[in-house]
PDB file of C-alpha atoms and ligand atoms in Angstrom:
ATOM      1  CA  MET A1314     233.146  27.158  94.654  1.00 92.00           C
ATOM      2  CA  ILE A1315     231.008  30.580  94.252  1.00 97.00           C
ATOM      3  CA  GLN A1316     231.536  33.321  97.069  1.00 97.00           C
ATOM      4  CA  MET A1317     230.486  36.613  97.206  1.00 98.00           C
ATOM      5  CA  PHE A1318     231.778  39.244  99.631  1.00 97.00           C
ATOM      6  CA  HIS A1319     229.720  42.313 100.132  1.00 98.00           C
ATOM      7  CA  VAL A1320     228.686  42.750  96.451  1.00 98.00           C
ATOM      8  CA  SER A1321     226.683  45.416  95.134  1.00 98.00           C
ATOM      9  CA  LYS A1322     225.241  45.975  91.476  1.00 98.00           C
ATOM     10  CA  ILE A1323     224.214  49.596  90.754  1.00 98.00           C
ATOM     11  CA  TYR A1324     222.951  50.079  86.872  1.00 96.00           C
ATOM     12  CA  PRO A1325     223.275  53.583  85.570  1.00 95.00           C
ATOM     13  CA  LYS A1326     220.477  56.170  86.883  1.00 93.00           C
ATOM     14  CA  ASP A1327     221.032  54.720  90.390  1.00 94.00           C
ATOM     15  CA  VAL A1328     219.299  51.623  89.902  1.00 96.00           C
ATOM     16  CA  VAL A1329     220.061  49.252  92.839  1.00 97.00           C
ATOM     17  CA  ALA A1330     219.931  45.858  91.483  1.00 97.00           C
ATOM     18  CA  LEU A1331     221.927  44.090  94.363  1.00 98.00           C
ATOM     19  CA  SER A1332     223.162  45.335  97.623  1.00 98.00           C
ATOM     20  CA  ASP A1333     225.725  44.105 100.010  1.00 98.00           C
ATOM     21  CA  ILE A1334     225.378  40.517  99.062  1.00 98.00           C
ATOM     22  CA  THR A1335     227.443  38.075 100.830  1.00 97.00           C
ATOM     23  CA  LEU A1336     227.065  34.168  99.957  1.00 96.00           C
ATOM     24  CA  HIS A1337     228.722  30.921  99.393  1.00 96.00           C
ATOM     25  CA  ILE A1338     227.777  28.184  97.217  1.00 97.00           C
ATOM     26  CA  GLN A1339     229.229  24.804  97.863  1.00 96.00           C
ATOM     27  CA  LYS A1340     230.953  22.643  95.316  1.00 96.00           C
ATOM     28  CA  ARG A1341     228.340  20.041  94.175  1.00 96.00           C
ATOM     29  CA  GLU A1342     225.319  21.755  95.713  1.00 96.00           C
ATOM     30  CA  PHE A1343     222.007  22.615  94.043  1.00 96.00           C
ATOM     31  CA  VAL A1344     220.926  26.092  95.035  1.00 96.00           C
ATOM     32  CA  PHE A1345     217.577  27.703  94.247  1.00 95.00           C
ATOM     33  CA  LEU A1346     217.765  31.812  94.070  1.00 96.00           C
ATOM     34  CA  SER A1347     214.344  33.057  94.368  1.00 94.00           C
ATOM     35  CA  GLY A1348     212.575  36.306  95.134  1.00 93.00           C
ATOM     36  CA  PRO A1349     209.892  38.667  93.266  1.00 92.00           C
ATOM     37  CA  SER A1350     210.285  40.246  89.616  1.00 92.00           C
ATOM     38  CA  GLY A1351     213.343  42.700  89.933  1.00 94.00           C
ATOM     39  CA  ALA A1352     214.890  41.529  92.838  1.00 96.00           C
ATOM     40  CA  GLY A1353     218.144  41.092  91.324  1.00 97.00           C
ATOM     41  CA  LYS A1354     218.063  37.252  90.568  1.00 96.00           C
ATOM     42  CA  THR A1355     219.366  37.596  86.939  1.00 95.00           C
ATOM     43  CA  THR A1356     221.919  40.171  87.649  1.00 97.00           C
ATOM     44  CA  LEU A1357     223.384  37.883  90.517  1.00 97.00           C
ATOM     45  CA  LEU A1358     223.790  35.141  88.047  1.00 97.00           C
ATOM     46  CA  ARG A1359     225.465  37.449  85.206  1.00 95.00           C
ATOM     47  CA  LEU A1360     227.775  38.553  87.872  1.00 97.00           C
ATOM     48  CA  ILE A1361     229.147  34.829  88.416  1.00 97.00           C
ATOM     49  CA  PHE A1362     229.895  34.232  84.717  1.00 93.00           C
ATOM     50  CA  ARG A1363     231.509  37.942  84.264  1.00 95.00           C
ATOM     51  CA  ASP A1364     228.810  39.088  82.049  1.00 93.00           C
ATOM     52  CA  GLU A1365     228.531  41.921  84.237  1.00 95.00           C
ATOM     53  CA  LEU A1366     231.032  43.402  86.895  1.00 96.00           C
ATOM     54  CA  PRO A1367     229.718  44.376  90.427  1.00 98.00           C
ATOM     55  CA  SER A1368     229.814  47.947  91.511  1.00 98.00           C
ATOM     56  CA  SER A1369     231.665  46.933  94.501  1.00 98.00           C
ATOM     57  CA  GLY A1370     232.591  43.988  96.316  1.00 98.00           C
ATOM     58  CA  GLN A1371     234.553  40.446  95.378  1.00 97.00           C
ATOM     59  CA  ILE A1372     233.220  37.464  93.636  1.00 98.00           C
ATOM     60  CA  LEU A1373     235.389  34.446  93.784  1.00 97.00           C
ATOM     61  CA  VAL A1374     234.416  31.437  91.196  1.00 96.00           C
ATOM     62  CA  HIS A1375     236.590  28.209  91.672  1.00 89.00           C
ATOM     63  CA  GLY A1376     238.780  30.312  94.009  1.00 88.00           C
ATOM     64  CA  ARG A1377     239.485  32.920  91.092  1.00 91.00           C
ATOM     65  CA  ASN A1378     238.545  36.216  91.583  1.00 95.00           C
ATOM     66  CA  VAL A1379     236.424  37.248  88.532  1.00 95.00           C
ATOM     67  CA  VAL A1380     236.279  40.946  89.273  1.00 95.00           C
ATOM     68  CA  ARG A1381     239.818  41.317  88.631  1.00 94.00           C
ATOM     69  CA  LEU A1382     240.234  38.569  85.732  1.00 93.00           C
ATOM     70  CA  ARG A1383     242.136  39.423  83.151  1.00 93.00           C
ATOM     71  CA  GLU A1384     240.255  39.567  79.537  1.00 91.00           C
ATOM     72  CA  SER A1385     242.487  36.921  78.253  1.00 94.00           C
ATOM     73  CA  LYS A1386     241.381  34.434  81.142  1.00 92.00           C
ATOM     74  CA  LEU A1387     237.771  35.033  80.507  1.00 91.00           C
ATOM     75  CA  PRO A1388     237.032  32.268  77.874  1.00 89.00           C
ATOM     76  CA  ALA A1389     238.420  29.566  80.401  1.00 90.00           C
ATOM     77  CA  LEU A1390     236.039  30.955  83.380  1.00 92.00           C
ATOM     78  CA  ARG A1391     233.133  30.551  80.699  1.00 90.00           C
ATOM     79  CA  ARG A1392     233.886  27.306  79.580  1.00 89.00           C
ATOM     80  CA  GLY A1393     233.595  26.046  83.051  1.00 93.00           C
ATOM     81  CA  ILE A1394     230.166  27.342  83.536  1.00 95.00           C
ATOM     82  CA  GLY A1395     227.108  26.282  81.702  1.00 94.00           C
ATOM     83  CA  VAL A1396     224.482  29.072  81.326  1.00 93.00           C
ATOM     84  CA  ILE A1397     220.630  28.447  80.410  1.00 92.00           C
ATOM     85  CA  PHE A1398     218.254  31.235  79.966  1.00 83.00           C
ATOM     86  CA  GLN A1399     214.535  31.468  79.540  1.00 74.00           C
ATOM     87  CA  ASP A1400     214.690  32.357  75.995  1.00 72.00           C
ATOM     88  CA  PHE A1401     216.929  29.641  74.886  1.00 69.00           C
ATOM     89  CA  LYS A1402     217.813  30.655  71.874  1.00 82.00           C
ATOM     90  CA  LEU A1403     218.005  27.605  69.664  1.00 92.00           C
ATOM     91  CA  LEU A1404     218.848  27.841  66.137  1.00 93.00           C
ATOM     92  CA  MET A1405     215.214  26.777  64.847  1.00 93.00           C
ATOM     93  CA  ASP A1406     215.786  25.832  61.265  1.00 93.00           C
ATOM     94  CA  ARG A1407     218.816  23.520  62.264  1.00 96.00           C
ATOM     95  CA  THR A1408     218.293  20.005  63.602  1.00 97.00           C
ATOM     96  CA  VAL A1409     218.902  19.188  67.305  1.00 97.00           C
ATOM     97  CA  TYR A1410     222.364  17.554  66.365  1.00 97.00           C
ATOM     98  CA  ALA A1411     223.365  20.638  64.391  1.00 97.00           C
ATOM     99  CA  ASN A1412     222.555  22.964  67.477  1.00 96.00           C
ATOM    100  CA  LEU A1413     224.817  21.070  69.607  1.00 96.00           C
ATOM    101  CA  HIS A1414     227.644  20.433  66.987  1.00 97.00           C
ATOM    102  CA  LEU A1415     227.922  24.269  66.413  1.00 95.00           C
ATOM    103  CA  VAL A1416     228.473  24.533  69.846  1.00 93.00           C
ATOM    104  CA  ALA A1417     231.437  21.774  69.741  1.00 94.00           C
ATOM    105  CA  ARG A1418     232.940  23.363  66.995  1.00 94.00           C
ATOM    106  CA  VAL A1419     233.105  26.654  69.015  1.00 90.00           C
ATOM    107  CA  LEU A1420     234.575  24.746  71.736  1.00 90.00           C
ATOM    108  CA  GLY A1421     237.204  23.288  69.191  1.00 92.00           C
ATOM    109  CA  ILE A1422     236.070  19.670  69.919  1.00 93.00           C
ATOM    110  CA  PRO A1423     237.168  17.336  67.223  1.00 95.00           C
ATOM    111  CA  ASP A1424     233.961  15.628  65.261  1.00 95.00           C
ATOM    112  CA  THR A1425     234.883  12.309  66.112  1.00 94.00           C
ATOM    113  CA  ILE A1426     234.775  13.066  70.015  1.00 95.00           C
ATOM    114  CA  SER A1427     231.756  15.547  69.427  1.00 95.00           C
ATOM    115  CA  ARG A1428     229.636  12.761  67.662  1.00 96.00           C
ATOM    116  CA  ARG A1429     229.718  10.481  70.771  1.00 96.00           C
ATOM    117  CA  LYS A1430     229.427  13.539  73.111  1.00 95.00           C
ATOM    118  CA  ILE A1431     226.277  14.945  71.280  1.00 97.00           C
ATOM    119  CA  GLY A1432     225.084  11.137  71.381  1.00 96.00           C
ATOM    120  CA  ARG A1433     225.523  10.660  75.221  1.00 94.00           C
ATOM    121  CA  LEU A1434     224.062  14.177  76.150  1.00 93.00           C
ATOM    122  CA  LEU A1435     220.897  13.685  73.862  1.00 95.00           C
ATOM    123  CA  LYS A1436     220.408  10.160  75.507  1.00 93.00           C
ATOM    124  CA  ASP A1437     220.867  11.993  79.173  1.00 88.00           C
ATOM    125  CA  VAL A1438     218.252  14.536  78.297  1.00 90.00           C
ATOM    126  CA  GLY A1439     215.771  11.721  76.712  1.00 91.00           C
ATOM    127  CA  LEU A1440     216.106  13.357  73.143  1.00 93.00           C
ATOM    128  CA  ILE A1441     218.095  10.891  71.267  1.00 95.00           C
ATOM    129  CA  GLN A1442     215.349   9.870  68.980  1.00 96.00           C
ATOM    130  CA  LYS A1443     214.841  13.723  68.164  1.00 97.00           C
ATOM    131  CA  ALA A1444     218.487  14.356  67.125  1.00 97.00           C
ATOM    132  CA  ASP A1445     217.480  14.949  63.373  1.00 97.00           C
ATOM    133  CA  GLN A1446     214.317  17.164  63.867  1.00 97.00           C
ATOM    134  CA  THR A1447     214.278  21.078  63.941  1.00 96.00           C
ATOM    135  CA  PRO A1448     213.394  22.226  67.333  1.00 94.00           C
ATOM    136  CA  TYR A1449     210.616  24.172  65.738  1.00 92.00           C
ATOM    137  CA  LYS A1450     208.801  20.474  65.991  1.00 92.00           C
ATOM    138  CA  LEU A1451     209.578  20.104  69.597  1.00 92.00           C
ATOM    139  CA  SER A1452     207.506  21.057  72.403  1.00 88.00           C
ATOM    140  CA  GLY A1453     208.810  23.784  74.644  1.00 85.00           C
ATOM    141  CA  GLY A1454     209.953  21.302  77.731  1.00 86.00           C
ATOM    142  CA  GLU A1455     211.915  19.166  74.889  1.00 90.00           C
ATOM    143  CA  GLN A1456     213.600  22.606  73.554  1.00 91.00           C
ATOM    144  CA  GLN A1457     214.677  23.543  77.067  1.00 88.00           C
ATOM    145  CA  ARG A1458     216.258  20.026  77.240  1.00 90.00           C
ATOM    146  CA  VAL A1459     218.044  20.639  74.217  1.00 94.00           C
ATOM    147  CA  ALA A1460     219.162  23.959  75.777  1.00 93.00           C
ATOM    148  CA  ILE A1461     220.357  22.185  78.767  1.00 92.00           C
ATOM    149  CA  ALA A1462     222.404  19.404  76.865  1.00 94.00           C
ATOM    150  CA  ARG A1463     224.008  22.317  74.981  1.00 94.00           C
ATOM    151  CA  ALA A1464     224.997  24.128  78.259  1.00 93.00           C
ATOM    152  CA  LEU A1465     226.509  20.761  79.429  1.00 93.00           C
ATOM    153  CA  MET A1466     228.746  20.316  75.988  1.00 93.00           C
ATOM    154  CA  SER A1467     231.885  21.915  77.702  1.00 91.00           C
ATOM    155  CA  ASP A1468     231.523  19.845  80.868  1.00 91.00           C
ATOM    156  CA  PRO A1469     230.765  22.689  82.951  1.00 94.00           C
ATOM    157  CA  VAL A1470     231.591  22.804  86.810  1.00 96.00           C
ATOM    158  CA  ILE A1471     228.757  24.997  87.312  1.00 97.00           C
ATOM    159  CA  LEU A1472     225.424  25.319  85.711  1.00 97.00           C
ATOM    160  CA  LEU A1473     223.617  28.373  86.049  1.00 97.00           C
ATOM    161  CA  ALA A1474     219.651  28.406  85.078  1.00 95.00           C
ATOM    162  CA  ASP A1475     217.724  31.396  84.717  1.00 94.00           C
ATOM    163  CA  GLU A1476     213.802  30.896  84.805  1.00 90.00           C
ATOM    164  CA  PRO A1477     214.567  27.600  82.891  1.00 88.00           C
ATOM    165  CA  THR A1478     210.926  26.502  83.379  1.00 85.00           C
ATOM    166  CA  GLY A1479     209.136  29.879  83.001  1.00 79.00           C
ATOM    167  CA  ASN A1480     207.462  28.979  79.874  1.00 74.00           C
ATOM    168  CA  LEU A1481     206.525  25.380  80.685  1.00 80.00           C
ATOM    169  CA  ASP A1482     203.218  23.865  82.148  1.00 81.00           C
ATOM    170  CA  PRO A1483     203.869  22.495  85.721  1.00 82.00           C
ATOM    171  CA  ASP A1484     204.615  18.928  84.828  1.00 81.00           C
ATOM    172  CA  LEU A1485     206.870  19.732  82.194  1.00 81.00           C
ATOM    173  CA  ALA A1486     208.624  22.198  84.564  1.00 84.00           C
ATOM    174  CA  LEU A1487     209.047  19.413  87.450  1.00 85.00           C
ATOM    175  CA  ASP A1488     210.639  17.371  84.471  1.00 84.00           C
ATOM    176  CA  VAL A1489     213.066  19.966  83.745  1.00 85.00           C
ATOM    177  CA  MET A1490     213.954  20.393  87.169  1.00 89.00           C
ATOM    178  CA  ARG A1491     214.398  16.600  87.774  1.00 89.00           C
ATOM    179  CA  LEU A1492     216.958  16.536  84.846  1.00 90.00           C
ATOM    180  CA  LEU A1493     218.856  19.497  86.305  1.00 92.00           C
ATOM    181  CA  ALA A1494     218.715  17.667  89.782  1.00 93.00           C
ATOM    182  CA  GLU A1495     220.385  14.813  87.827  1.00 92.00           C
ATOM    183  CA  VAL A1496     223.034  16.782  86.500  1.00 93.00           C
ATOM    184  CA  ASN A1497     223.721  17.775  89.889  1.00 96.00           C
ATOM    185  CA  ILE A1498     223.930  14.334  91.385  1.00 95.00           C
ATOM    186  CA  ARG A1499     226.779  13.784  88.784  1.00 92.00           C
ATOM    187  CA  GLY A1500     228.822  16.307  90.186  1.00 95.00           C
ATOM    188  CA  THR A1501     228.018  19.763  88.505  1.00 96.00           C
ATOM    189  CA  THR A1502     227.154  22.726  90.868  1.00 97.00           C
ATOM    190  CA  VAL A1503     223.634  24.136  89.924  1.00 97.00           C
ATOM    191  CA  VAL A1504     222.111  27.453  90.594  1.00 97.00           C
ATOM    192  CA  VAL A1505     218.786  28.080  89.555  1.00 95.00           C
ATOM    193  CA  ALA A1506     216.970  31.539  89.405  1.00 95.00           C
ATOM    194  CA  THR A1507     213.080  31.017  89.831  1.00 91.00           C
ATOM    195  CA  HIS A1508     210.278  33.126  91.128  1.00 83.00           C
ATOM    196  CA  ASN A1509     208.139  29.879  91.194  1.00 80.00           C
ATOM    197  CA  PRO A1510     207.595  29.074  94.725  1.00 74.00           C
ATOM    198  CA  ARG A1511     206.072  25.914  94.215  1.00 76.00           C
ATOM    199  CA  LEU A1512     209.030  24.287  92.556  1.00 77.00           C
ATOM    200  CA  VAL A1513     211.269  25.594  95.043  1.00 78.00           C
ATOM    201  CA  SER A1514     209.253  23.787  97.891  1.00 77.00           C
ATOM    202  CA  GLU A1515     209.007  20.659  95.813  1.00 79.00           C
ATOM    203  CA  MET A1516     212.599  20.157  95.235  1.00 79.00           C
ATOM    204  CA  GLY A1517     213.768  20.970  98.754  1.00 82.00           C
ATOM    205  CA  HIS A1518     217.071  22.499  98.074  1.00 90.00           C
ATOM    206  CA  ARG A1519     218.613  25.485 100.006  1.00 93.00           C
ATOM    207  CA  THR A1520     217.127  28.772  98.771  1.00 94.00           C
ATOM    208  CA  LEU A1521     218.516  32.098  98.882  1.00 95.00           C
ATOM    209  CA  ILE A1522     215.923  34.570  98.972  1.00 95.00           C
ATOM    210  CA  LEU A1523     216.420  38.136  97.344  1.00 96.00           C
ATOM    211  CA  LYS A1524     214.288  41.137  97.734  1.00 97.00           C
ATOM    212  CA  GLN A1525     214.866  44.494  96.231  1.00 96.00           C
ATOM    213  CA  GLY A1526     218.551  43.597  95.806  1.00 97.00           C
ATOM    214  CA  ARG A1527     218.934  42.090  99.103  1.00 98.00           C
ATOM    215  CA  LEU A1528     219.518  38.759 100.580  1.00 96.00           C
ATOM    216  CA  VAL A1529     216.672  38.511 103.147  1.00 93.00           C
ATOM    217  CA  GLU A1530     216.273  35.007 103.842  1.00 83.00           C
ATOM    218  CA  GLU A1531     217.983  31.494 103.482  1.00 83.00           C
ATOM    219  CA  ILE A1532     215.888  28.450 103.594  1.00 83.00           C
ATOM    220  CA  ALA A1533     217.997  25.415 104.094  1.00 78.00           C
TER     221      ALA A1533
HETATM  222  N1  ATP B 548     221.108  45.833  82.209  1.00 75.01           N
HETATM  223  C1  ATP B 548     220.263  46.563  82.927  1.00 75.01           C
HETATM  224  N2  ATP B 548     220.387  48.160  83.080  1.00 75.01           N
HETATM  225  C2  ATP B 548     219.807  48.834  83.980  1.00 75.01           C
HETATM  226  N3  ATP B 548     219.031  48.128  84.896  1.00 75.01           N
HETATM  227  C3  ATP B 548     218.997  46.893  84.804  1.00 75.01           C
HETATM  228  C4  ATP B 548     219.600  46.165  83.835  1.00 75.01           C
HETATM  229  N4  ATP B 548     219.402  44.693  84.326  1.00 75.01           N
HETATM  230  C5  ATP B 548     218.515  44.700  85.422  1.00 75.01           C
HETATM  231  N5  ATP B 548     218.104  45.929  86.019  1.00 75.01           N
HETATM  232  C6  ATP B 548     217.518  46.390  87.015  1.00 75.01           C
HETATM  233  O1  ATP B 548     217.987  45.922  87.934  1.00 75.01           O
HETATM  234  C7  ATP B 548     216.933  45.421  89.038  1.00 75.01           C
HETATM  235  C8  ATP B 548     217.245  43.820  88.939  1.00 75.01           C
HETATM  236  O2  ATP B 548     216.821  43.311  87.792  1.00 75.01           O
HETATM  237  P1  ATP B 548     217.011  41.591  87.536  1.00 75.01           P
HETATM  238  O3  ATP B 548     216.831  41.309  85.914  1.00 75.01           O
HETATM  239  O4  ATP B 548     218.181  41.321  88.038  1.00 75.01           O
HETATM  240  O5  ATP B 548     215.731  40.994  88.548  1.00 75.01           O
HETATM  241  P2  ATP B 548     215.180  39.446  88.319  1.00 75.01           P
HETATM  242  O6  ATP B 548     215.066  39.096  89.949  1.00 75.01           O
HETATM  243  O7  ATP B 548     215.886  38.685  87.762  1.00 75.01           O
HETATM  244  O8  ATP B 548     213.702  39.798  88.183  1.00 75.01           O
HETATM  245  P3  ATP B 548     212.812  38.676  87.207  1.00 75.01           P
HETATM  246  O9  ATP B 548     212.387  37.858  88.298  1.00 75.01           O
HETATM  247  O10 ATP B 548     211.784  39.612  86.503  1.00 75.01           O
HETATM  248  O11 ATP B 548     213.424  37.992  86.230  1.00 75.01           O
HETATM  249  C9  ATP B 548     215.606  45.609  88.252  1.00 75.01           C
HETATM  250  O12 ATP B 548     215.336  46.776  88.686  1.00 75.01           O
HETATM  251  C10 ATP B 548     215.884  45.837  86.959  1.00 75.01           C
HETATM  252  O13 ATP B 548     215.376  46.700  86.288  1.00 75.01           O
HETATM  253 MG1   MG B 549     215.488  37.580  86.011  1.00 75.01          MG
END
């Protein structure tokens, strides 16, 4: 599903963000990416959806080499990958429903279909009663669940989450993690970057640990 072969990423001014990373994430796996601040977690996620290109090495996603992917094939790659970041960037002055509907329009999903789909996703994340609220009035955990629903609009085969619980208190963080675990059980490959060791140990998934850009340990 996701394979990296000797991947390095060096940002300008010789900042080595990733160094000789080789890894394999299986289809339908749930994997944590852990390690201290600056270890390269976000960079690694950005390479997977080709938000960045590696300085060297090869990356296969669904068997396609994303390093050599033509620009014209990028939208198709990105439609298959849902992305959730810590600053979830919801439109705070639009309703929860409108936030999801906007994505549906970008994806070209007709209104008749998107209405049903948004309803189903909001039910899945437990927010159907809040569809007409603005995110402004929701808690941090609820907002993050809207962001998860939004990332699932395109039925992605892969879900990448970067510190999805960074701003949440421990109980809410665990709720969000359980939701991601459910998404995974339904068949989506999930990769979660976090430097929260408690979450990692409580969830018990394979964990790849980065330190200063190197893959130093793997906990099965
Ligand atoms: N766009 C960029 N340009 C230059 N350097 C960058 C860029 N993005 C990241 N870096 C550097 O690359 C290294 C890895 O950063 P990255 O954001 O991947 O770490 P991280 O593990 O996600 O950290 P955190 O836990 O703080 O989010 C850091 O030294 C960072 O300063
Ligand atoms: Mg990061």
